[in-house]
mmCIF file of C-alpha atoms and ligand atoms in Angstrom:
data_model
loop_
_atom_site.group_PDB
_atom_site.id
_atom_site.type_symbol
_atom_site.label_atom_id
_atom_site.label_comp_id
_atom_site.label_asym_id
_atom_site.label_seq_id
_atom_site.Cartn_x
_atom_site.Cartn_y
_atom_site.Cartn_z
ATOM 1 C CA UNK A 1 -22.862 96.885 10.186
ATOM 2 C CA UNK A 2 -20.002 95.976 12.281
ATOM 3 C CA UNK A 3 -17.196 93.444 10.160
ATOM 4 C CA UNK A 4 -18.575 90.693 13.205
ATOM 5 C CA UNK A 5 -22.067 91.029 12.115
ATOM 6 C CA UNK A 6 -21.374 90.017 8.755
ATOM 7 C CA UNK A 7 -19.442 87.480 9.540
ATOM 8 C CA UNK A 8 -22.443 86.534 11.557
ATOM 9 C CA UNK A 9 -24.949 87.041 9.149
ATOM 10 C CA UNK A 10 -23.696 84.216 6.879
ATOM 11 C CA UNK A 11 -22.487 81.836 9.916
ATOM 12 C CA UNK A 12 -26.066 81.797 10.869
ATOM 13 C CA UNK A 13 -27.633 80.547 6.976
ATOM 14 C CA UNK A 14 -24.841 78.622 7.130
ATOM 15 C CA UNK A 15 -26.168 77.387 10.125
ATOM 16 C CA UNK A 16 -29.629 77.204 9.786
ATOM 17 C CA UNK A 17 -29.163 75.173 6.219
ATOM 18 C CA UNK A 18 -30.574 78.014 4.059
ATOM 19 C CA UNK A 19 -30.389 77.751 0.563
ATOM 20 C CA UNK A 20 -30.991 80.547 -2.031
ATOM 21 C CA UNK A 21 -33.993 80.310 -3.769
ATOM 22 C CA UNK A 22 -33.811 81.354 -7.340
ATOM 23 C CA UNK A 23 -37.538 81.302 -7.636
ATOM 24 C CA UNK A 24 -38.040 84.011 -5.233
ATOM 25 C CA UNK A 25 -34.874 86.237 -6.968
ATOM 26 C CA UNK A 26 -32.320 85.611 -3.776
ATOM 27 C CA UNK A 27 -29.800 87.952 -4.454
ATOM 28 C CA UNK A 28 -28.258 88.746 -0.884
ATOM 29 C CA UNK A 29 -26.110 92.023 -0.270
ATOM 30 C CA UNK A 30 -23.728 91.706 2.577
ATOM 31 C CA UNK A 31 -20.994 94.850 1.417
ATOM 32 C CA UNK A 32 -21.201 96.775 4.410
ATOM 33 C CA UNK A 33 -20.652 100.031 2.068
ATOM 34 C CA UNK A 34 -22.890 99.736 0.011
ATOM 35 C CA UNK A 35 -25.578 99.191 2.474
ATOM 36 C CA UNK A 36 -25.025 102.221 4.188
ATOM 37 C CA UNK A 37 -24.873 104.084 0.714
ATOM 38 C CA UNK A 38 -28.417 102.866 0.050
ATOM 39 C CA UNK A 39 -29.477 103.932 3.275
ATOM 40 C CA UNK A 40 -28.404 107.504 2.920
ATOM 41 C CA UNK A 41 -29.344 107.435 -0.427
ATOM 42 C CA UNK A 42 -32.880 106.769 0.320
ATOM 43 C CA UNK A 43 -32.433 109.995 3.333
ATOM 44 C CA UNK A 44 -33.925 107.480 5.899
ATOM 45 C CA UNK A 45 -33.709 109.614 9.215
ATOM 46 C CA UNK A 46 -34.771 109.131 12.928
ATOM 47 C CA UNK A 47 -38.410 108.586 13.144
ATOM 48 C CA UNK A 48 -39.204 107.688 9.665
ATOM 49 C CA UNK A 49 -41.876 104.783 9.231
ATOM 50 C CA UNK A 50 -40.361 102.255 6.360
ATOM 51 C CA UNK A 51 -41.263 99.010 5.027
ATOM 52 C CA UNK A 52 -38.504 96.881 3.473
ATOM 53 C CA UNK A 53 -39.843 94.160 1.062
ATOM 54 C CA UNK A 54 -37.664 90.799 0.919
ATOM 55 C CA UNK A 55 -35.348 91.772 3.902
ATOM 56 C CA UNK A 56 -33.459 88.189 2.993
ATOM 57 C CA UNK A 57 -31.016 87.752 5.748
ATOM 58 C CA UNK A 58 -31.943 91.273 7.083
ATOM 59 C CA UNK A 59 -28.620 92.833 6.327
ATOM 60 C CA UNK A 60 -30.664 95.984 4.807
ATOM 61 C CA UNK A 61 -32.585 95.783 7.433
ATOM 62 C CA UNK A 62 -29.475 96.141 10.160
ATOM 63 C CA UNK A 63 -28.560 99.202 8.513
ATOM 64 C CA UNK A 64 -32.367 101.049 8.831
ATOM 65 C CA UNK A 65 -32.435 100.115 12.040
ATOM 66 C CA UNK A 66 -28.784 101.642 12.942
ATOM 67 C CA UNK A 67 -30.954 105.137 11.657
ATOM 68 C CA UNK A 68 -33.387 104.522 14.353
ATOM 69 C CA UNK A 69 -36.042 104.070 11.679
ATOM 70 C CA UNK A 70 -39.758 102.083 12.154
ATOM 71 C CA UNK A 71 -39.324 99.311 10.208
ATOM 72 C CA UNK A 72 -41.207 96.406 8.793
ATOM 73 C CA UNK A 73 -40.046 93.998 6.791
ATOM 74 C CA UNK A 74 -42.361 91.817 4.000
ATOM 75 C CA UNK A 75 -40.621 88.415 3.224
ATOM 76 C CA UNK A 76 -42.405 85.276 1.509
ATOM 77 C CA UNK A 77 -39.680 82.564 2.480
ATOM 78 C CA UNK A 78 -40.804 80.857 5.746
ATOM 79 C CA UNK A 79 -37.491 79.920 6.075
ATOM 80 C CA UNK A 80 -36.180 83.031 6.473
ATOM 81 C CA UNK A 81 -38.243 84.276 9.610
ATOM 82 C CA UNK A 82 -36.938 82.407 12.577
ATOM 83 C CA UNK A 83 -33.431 83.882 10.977
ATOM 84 C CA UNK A 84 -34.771 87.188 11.094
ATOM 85 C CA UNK A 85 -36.156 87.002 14.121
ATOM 86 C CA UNK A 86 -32.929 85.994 15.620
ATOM 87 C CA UNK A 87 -30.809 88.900 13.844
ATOM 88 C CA UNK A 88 -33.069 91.629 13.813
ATOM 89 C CA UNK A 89 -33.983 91.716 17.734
ATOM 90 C CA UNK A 90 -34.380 95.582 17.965
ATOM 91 C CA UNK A 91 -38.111 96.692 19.276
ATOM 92 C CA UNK A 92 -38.502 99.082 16.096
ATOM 93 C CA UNK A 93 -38.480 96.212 13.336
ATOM 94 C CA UNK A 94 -41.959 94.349 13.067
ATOM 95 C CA UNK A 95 -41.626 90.916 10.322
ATOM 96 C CA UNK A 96 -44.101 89.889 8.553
ATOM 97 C CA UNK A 97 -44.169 86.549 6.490
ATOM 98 C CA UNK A 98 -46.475 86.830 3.332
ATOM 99 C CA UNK A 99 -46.311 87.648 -0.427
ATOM 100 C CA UNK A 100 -45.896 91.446 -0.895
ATOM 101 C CA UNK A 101 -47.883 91.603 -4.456
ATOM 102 C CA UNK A 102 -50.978 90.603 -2.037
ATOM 103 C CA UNK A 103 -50.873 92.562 0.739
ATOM 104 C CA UNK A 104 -52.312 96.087 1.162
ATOM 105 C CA UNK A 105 -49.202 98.236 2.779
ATOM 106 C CA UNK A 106 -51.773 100.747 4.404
ATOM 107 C CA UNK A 107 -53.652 98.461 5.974
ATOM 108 C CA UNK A 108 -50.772 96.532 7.236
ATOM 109 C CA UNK A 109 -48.872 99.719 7.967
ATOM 110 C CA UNK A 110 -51.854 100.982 10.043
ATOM 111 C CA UNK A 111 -52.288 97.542 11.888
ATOM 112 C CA UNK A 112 -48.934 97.626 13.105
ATOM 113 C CA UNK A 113 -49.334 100.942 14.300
ATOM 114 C CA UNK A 114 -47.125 102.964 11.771
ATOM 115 C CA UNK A 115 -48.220 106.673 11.537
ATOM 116 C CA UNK A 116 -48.585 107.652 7.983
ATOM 117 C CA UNK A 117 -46.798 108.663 5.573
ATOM 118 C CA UNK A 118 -44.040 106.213 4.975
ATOM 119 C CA UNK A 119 -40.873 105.006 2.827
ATOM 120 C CA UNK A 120 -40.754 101.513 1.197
ATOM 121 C CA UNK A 121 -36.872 100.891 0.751
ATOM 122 C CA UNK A 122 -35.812 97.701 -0.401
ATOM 123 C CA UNK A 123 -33.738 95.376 -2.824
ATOM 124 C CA UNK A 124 -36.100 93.914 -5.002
ATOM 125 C CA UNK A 125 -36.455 90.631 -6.336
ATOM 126 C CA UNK A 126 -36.529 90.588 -9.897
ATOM 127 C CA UNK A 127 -39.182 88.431 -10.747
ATOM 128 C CA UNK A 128 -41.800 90.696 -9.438
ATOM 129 C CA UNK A 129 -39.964 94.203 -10.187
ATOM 130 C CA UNK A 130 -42.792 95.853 -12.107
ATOM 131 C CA UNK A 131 -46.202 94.327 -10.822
ATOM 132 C CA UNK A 132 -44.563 95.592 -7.140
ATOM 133 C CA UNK A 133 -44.011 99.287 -8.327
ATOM 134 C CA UNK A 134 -46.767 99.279 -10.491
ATOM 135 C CA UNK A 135 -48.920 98.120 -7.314
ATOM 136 C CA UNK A 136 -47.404 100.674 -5.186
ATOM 137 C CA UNK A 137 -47.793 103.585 -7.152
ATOM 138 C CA UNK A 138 -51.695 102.787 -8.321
ATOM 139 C CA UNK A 139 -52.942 101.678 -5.014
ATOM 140 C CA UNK A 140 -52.293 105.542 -4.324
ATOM 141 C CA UNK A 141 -50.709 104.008 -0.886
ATOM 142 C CA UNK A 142 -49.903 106.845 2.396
ATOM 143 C CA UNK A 143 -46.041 106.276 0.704
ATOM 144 C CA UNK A 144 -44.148 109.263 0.450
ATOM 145 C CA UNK A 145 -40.725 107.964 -1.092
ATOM 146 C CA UNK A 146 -40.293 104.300 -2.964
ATOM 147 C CA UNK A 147 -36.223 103.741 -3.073
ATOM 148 C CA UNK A 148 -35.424 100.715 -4.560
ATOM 149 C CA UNK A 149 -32.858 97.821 -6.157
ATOM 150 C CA UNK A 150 -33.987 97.102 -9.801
ATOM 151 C CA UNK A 151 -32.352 95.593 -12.648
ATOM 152 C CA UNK A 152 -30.696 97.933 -14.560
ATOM 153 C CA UNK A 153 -32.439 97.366 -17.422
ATOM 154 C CA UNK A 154 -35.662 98.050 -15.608
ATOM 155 C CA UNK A 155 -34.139 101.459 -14.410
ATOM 156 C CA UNK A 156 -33.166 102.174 -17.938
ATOM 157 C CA UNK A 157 -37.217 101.593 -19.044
ATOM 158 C CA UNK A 158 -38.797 103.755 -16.150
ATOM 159 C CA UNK A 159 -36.763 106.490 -16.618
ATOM 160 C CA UNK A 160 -36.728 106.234 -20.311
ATOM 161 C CA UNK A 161 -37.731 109.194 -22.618
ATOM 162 C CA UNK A 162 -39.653 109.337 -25.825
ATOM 163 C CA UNK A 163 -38.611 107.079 -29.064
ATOM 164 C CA UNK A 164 -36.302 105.214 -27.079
ATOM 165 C CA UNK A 165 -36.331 101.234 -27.342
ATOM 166 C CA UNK A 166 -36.525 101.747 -23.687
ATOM 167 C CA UNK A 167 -39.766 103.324 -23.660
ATOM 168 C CA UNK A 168 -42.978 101.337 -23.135
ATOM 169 C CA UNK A 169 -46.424 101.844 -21.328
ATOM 170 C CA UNK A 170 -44.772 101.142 -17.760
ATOM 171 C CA UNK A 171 -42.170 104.257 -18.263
ATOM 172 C CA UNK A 172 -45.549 105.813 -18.961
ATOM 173 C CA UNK A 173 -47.166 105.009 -16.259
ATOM 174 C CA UNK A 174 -44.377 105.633 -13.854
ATOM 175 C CA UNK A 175 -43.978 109.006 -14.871
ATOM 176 C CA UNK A 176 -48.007 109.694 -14.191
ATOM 177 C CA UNK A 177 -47.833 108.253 -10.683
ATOM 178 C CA UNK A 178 -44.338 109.264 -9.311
ATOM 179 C CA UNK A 179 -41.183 111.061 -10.326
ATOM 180 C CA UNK A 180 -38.502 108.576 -11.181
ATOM 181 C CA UNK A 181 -34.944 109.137 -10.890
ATOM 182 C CA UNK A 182 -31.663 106.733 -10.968
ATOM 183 C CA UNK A 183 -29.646 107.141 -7.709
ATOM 184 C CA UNK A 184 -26.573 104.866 -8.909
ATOM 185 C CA UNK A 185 -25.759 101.529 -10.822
ATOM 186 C CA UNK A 186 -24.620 98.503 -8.916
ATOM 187 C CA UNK A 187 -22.397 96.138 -10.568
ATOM 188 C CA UNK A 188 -23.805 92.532 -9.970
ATOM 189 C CA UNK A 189 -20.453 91.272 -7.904
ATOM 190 C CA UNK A 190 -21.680 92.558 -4.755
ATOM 191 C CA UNK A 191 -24.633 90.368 -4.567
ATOM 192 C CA UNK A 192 -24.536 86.586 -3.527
ATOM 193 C CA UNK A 193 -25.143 84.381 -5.628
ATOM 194 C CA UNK A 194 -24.197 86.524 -8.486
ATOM 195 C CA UNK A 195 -27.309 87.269 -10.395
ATOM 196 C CA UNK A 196 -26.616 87.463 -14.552
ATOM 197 C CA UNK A 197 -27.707 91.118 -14.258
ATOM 198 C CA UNK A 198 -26.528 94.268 -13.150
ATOM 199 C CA UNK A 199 -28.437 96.666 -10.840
ATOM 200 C CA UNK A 200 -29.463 100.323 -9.923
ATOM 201 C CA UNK A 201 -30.902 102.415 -7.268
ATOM 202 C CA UNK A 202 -33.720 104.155 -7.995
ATOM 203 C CA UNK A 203 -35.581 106.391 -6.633
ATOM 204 C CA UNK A 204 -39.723 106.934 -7.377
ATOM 205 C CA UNK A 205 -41.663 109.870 -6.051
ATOM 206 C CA UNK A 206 -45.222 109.805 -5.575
ATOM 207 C CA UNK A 207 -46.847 112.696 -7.006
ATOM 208 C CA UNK A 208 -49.421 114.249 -4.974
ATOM 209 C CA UNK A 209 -50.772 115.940 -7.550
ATOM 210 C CA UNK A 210 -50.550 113.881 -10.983
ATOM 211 C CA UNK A 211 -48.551 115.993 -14.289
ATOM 212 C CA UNK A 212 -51.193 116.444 -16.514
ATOM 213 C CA UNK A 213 -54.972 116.538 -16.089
ATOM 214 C CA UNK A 214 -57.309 113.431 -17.277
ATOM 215 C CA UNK A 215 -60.704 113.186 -17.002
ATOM 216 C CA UNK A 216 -60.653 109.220 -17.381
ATOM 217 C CA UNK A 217 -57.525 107.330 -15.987
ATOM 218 C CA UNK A 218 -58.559 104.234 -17.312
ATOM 219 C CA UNK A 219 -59.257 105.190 -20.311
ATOM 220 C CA UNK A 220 -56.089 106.757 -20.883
ATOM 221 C CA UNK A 221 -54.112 103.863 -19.639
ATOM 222 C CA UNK A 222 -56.456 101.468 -22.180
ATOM 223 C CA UNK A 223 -54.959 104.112 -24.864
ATOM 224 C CA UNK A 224 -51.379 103.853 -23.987
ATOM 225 C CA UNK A 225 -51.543 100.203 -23.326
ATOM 226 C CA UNK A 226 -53.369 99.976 -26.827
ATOM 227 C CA UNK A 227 -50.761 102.251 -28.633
ATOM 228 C CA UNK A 228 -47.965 100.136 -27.105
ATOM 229 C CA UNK A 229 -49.530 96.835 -28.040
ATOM 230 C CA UNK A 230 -49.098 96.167 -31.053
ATOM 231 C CA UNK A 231 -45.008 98.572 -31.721
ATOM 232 C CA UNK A 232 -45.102 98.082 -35.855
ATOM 233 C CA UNK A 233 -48.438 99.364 -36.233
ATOM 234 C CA UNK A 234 -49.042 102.857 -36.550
ATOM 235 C CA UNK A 235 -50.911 104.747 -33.533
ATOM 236 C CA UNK A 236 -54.428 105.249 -36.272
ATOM 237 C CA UNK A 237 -54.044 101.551 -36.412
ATOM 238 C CA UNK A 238 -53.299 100.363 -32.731
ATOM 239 C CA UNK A 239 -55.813 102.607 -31.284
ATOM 240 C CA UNK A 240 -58.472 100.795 -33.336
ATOM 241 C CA UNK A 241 -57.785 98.091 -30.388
ATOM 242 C CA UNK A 242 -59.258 100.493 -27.907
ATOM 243 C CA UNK A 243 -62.562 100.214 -28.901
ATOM 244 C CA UNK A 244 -63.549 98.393 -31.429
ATOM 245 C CA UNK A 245 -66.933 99.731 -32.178
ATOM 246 C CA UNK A 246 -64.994 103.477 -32.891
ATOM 247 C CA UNK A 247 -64.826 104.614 -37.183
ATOM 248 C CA UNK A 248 -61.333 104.828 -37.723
ATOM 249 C CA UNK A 249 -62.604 108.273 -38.726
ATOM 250 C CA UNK A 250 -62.773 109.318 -35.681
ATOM 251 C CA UNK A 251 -59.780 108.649 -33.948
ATOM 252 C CA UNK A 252 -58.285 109.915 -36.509
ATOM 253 C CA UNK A 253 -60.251 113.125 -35.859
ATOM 254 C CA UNK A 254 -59.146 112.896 -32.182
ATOM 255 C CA UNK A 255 -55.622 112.722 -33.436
ATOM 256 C CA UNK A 256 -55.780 115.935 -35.536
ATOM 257 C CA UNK A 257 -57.356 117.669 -33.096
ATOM 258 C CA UNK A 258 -54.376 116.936 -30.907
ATOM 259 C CA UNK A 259 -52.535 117.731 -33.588
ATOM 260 C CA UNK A 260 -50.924 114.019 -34.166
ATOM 261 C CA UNK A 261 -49.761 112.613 -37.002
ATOM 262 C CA UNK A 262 -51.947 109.525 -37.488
ATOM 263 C CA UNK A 263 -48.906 107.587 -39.081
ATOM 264 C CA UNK A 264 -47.005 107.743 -35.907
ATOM 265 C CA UNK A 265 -46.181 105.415 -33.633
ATOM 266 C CA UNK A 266 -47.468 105.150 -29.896
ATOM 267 C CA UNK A 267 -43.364 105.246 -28.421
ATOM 268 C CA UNK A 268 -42.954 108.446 -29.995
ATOM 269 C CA UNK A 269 -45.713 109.908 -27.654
ATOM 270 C CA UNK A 270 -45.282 112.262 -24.564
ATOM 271 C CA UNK A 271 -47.318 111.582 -21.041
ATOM 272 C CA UNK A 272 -49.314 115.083 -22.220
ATOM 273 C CA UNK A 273 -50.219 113.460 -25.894
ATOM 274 C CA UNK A 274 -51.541 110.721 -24.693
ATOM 275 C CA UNK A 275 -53.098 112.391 -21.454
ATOM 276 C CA UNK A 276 -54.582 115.292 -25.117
ATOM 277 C CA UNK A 277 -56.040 111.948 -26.802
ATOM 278 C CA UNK A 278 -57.681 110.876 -23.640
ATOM 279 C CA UNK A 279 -59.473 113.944 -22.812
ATOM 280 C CA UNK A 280 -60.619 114.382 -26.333
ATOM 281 C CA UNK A 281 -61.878 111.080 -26.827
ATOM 282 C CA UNK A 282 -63.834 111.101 -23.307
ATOM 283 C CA UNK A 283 -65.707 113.764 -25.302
ATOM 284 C CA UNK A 284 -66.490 112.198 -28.325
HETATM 285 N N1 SAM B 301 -32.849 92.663 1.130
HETATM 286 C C1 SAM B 301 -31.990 91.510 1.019
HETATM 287 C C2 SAM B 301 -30.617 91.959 0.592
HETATM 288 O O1 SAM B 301 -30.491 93.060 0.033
HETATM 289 O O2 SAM B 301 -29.663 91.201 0.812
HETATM 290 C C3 SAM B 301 -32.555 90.453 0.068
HETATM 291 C C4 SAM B 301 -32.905 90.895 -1.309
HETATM 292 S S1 SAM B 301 -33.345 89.606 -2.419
HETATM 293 C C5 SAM B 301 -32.962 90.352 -3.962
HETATM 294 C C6 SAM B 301 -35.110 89.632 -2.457
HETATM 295 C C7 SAM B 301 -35.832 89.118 -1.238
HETATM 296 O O3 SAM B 301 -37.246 89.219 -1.471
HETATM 297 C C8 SAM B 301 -35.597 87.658 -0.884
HETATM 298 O O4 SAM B 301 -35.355 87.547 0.478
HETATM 299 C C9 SAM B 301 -36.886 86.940 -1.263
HETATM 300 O O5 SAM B 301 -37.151 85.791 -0.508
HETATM 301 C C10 SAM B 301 -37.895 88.040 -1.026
HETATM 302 N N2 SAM B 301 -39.146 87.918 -1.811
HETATM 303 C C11 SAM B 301 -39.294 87.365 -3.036
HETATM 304 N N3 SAM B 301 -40.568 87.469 -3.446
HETATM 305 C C12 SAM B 301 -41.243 88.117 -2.473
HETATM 306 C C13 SAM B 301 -42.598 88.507 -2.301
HETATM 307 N N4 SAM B 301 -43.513 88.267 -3.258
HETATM 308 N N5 SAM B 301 -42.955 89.126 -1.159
HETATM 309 C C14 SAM B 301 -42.028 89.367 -0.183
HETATM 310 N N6 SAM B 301 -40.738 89.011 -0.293
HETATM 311 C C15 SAM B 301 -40.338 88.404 -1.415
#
């Protein structure tokens, strides 16, 4: 984005009386370098289809568009659309006003005429970080690549590994659905206002074809969501949460047979464990 553009950019919130919402995470990014790191980062190229979730002041947005991208843009604050209507005049960009944790990106996607696959890039706002991904990823959406602005201690979770404080049900979960990666960390002076956090690119995959084989998702997810419940307990105990009706006797049985200590805990269990304790208990 030309230095004028900017310079533009915040002459015309300025302008228009905008004020940051905290309630709907405004963090704005208007370092020109950066943006265009993202950009590349995220390998947008001519012809790609993305949607951009909270474009803000469309300053993301500017730089997608400079890669001759299809673009539409999600953002909740009514006050934000005549703004990005007047800076984002390019035929490519569609903008929608709405909530993006209730809208269904293939249908919208399809009604605005975007061919499938396509990207979701965006700088997220933190409020809604994990219900967004998490949404993404299990509506099993036509999205071929998710890069994204999280906090950094969200990064730090999804990517965690095994016995980490880091690790939870949602690194878990992330792991089944995509293949997560941190690009790069972004210190939290570029943003305006300065948040109280720091940030980081990251990058999530959808898998075609998920890592290990389960015969019952939901099941599985009840497990890890039940092992993860209740951290102090140990995994014979937690599981007991599953369903309550089940001897302890028997889980515990499952867990041998998978060859699990029963004293564990549920963070010191691998994707494949718990993906071994759902298969085995489907057959009980
Ligand atoms: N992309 C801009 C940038 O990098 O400067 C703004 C990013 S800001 C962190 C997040 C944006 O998401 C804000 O514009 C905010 O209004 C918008 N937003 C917040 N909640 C939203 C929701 N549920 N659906 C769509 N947009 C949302």
């Amino acid at each position: 984005m030309p230095e004028e553009v900017k310079i533009k950019m915040r002459d015309i919130l300025k302008e228009q009386g905008f004020h940051y919402k905290k309630k709907w995470g405004q963090n704005f990014i208007f370092d020109n370098n950066l943006l265009k790191r993202i950009v590349e980062a995220a390998g947008v190229v001519s012809g790609d289809r993305v949607v951009e979730i909270g474009p803000g002041a469309g300053t993301l947005t500017n730089e997608l568009i400079k890669k001759s991208a299809q673009i539409l843009v999600v953002e909740i604050d009514p006050t934000l659309i005549p703004i990005l209507e007047d800076v984002l005049q390019d035929d490519n960009v569609v903008i929608v006003q709405g909530d993006a944790l209730k809208i269904n990106m293939d249908e919208l996607t399809k009604a605005n005429g975007f061919q499938w696959p396509y990207k979701v890039v965006a700088n997220l706002p933190y409020y809604i970080t994990t219900p967004l991904i998490m949404g993404l990823l299990e509506s099993k959406y036509q999205i071929e690549d998710i890069v994204v602005m999280v906090q950094k201690e969200v990064a730090d979770r999804l990517t965690a590994s095994p016995d980490t404080k880091e690790y939870g049900a949602v690194t878990i979960a992330v792991r089944y659905y995509s293949q997560p990666e941190v690009l790069f960390n972004i210190p939290r002076q570029v943003f305006r206002p300065i948040p109280e956090v720091d940030s980081a690119l990251i990058r999530l995959k959808p898998r075609k074809i998920p890592p290990v084989q389960v015969q019952d998702e939901k099941l599985m997810f009840r497990i890890i969501k039940g092992a993860f419940g209740q951290r102090r307990k140990t995994l014979l105990n937690s599981l007991l949460s599953v369903k309550p009706e089940m001897k302890k006797e028997d889980i515990k049985k499952i867990l041998e047979k998978a060859g699990i200590n029963s004293n564990t805990r549920g963070e010191a269990l691998s994707l494949e464990q718990f993906a071994e304790i759902a298969n085995l208990w489907s057959n009980v």
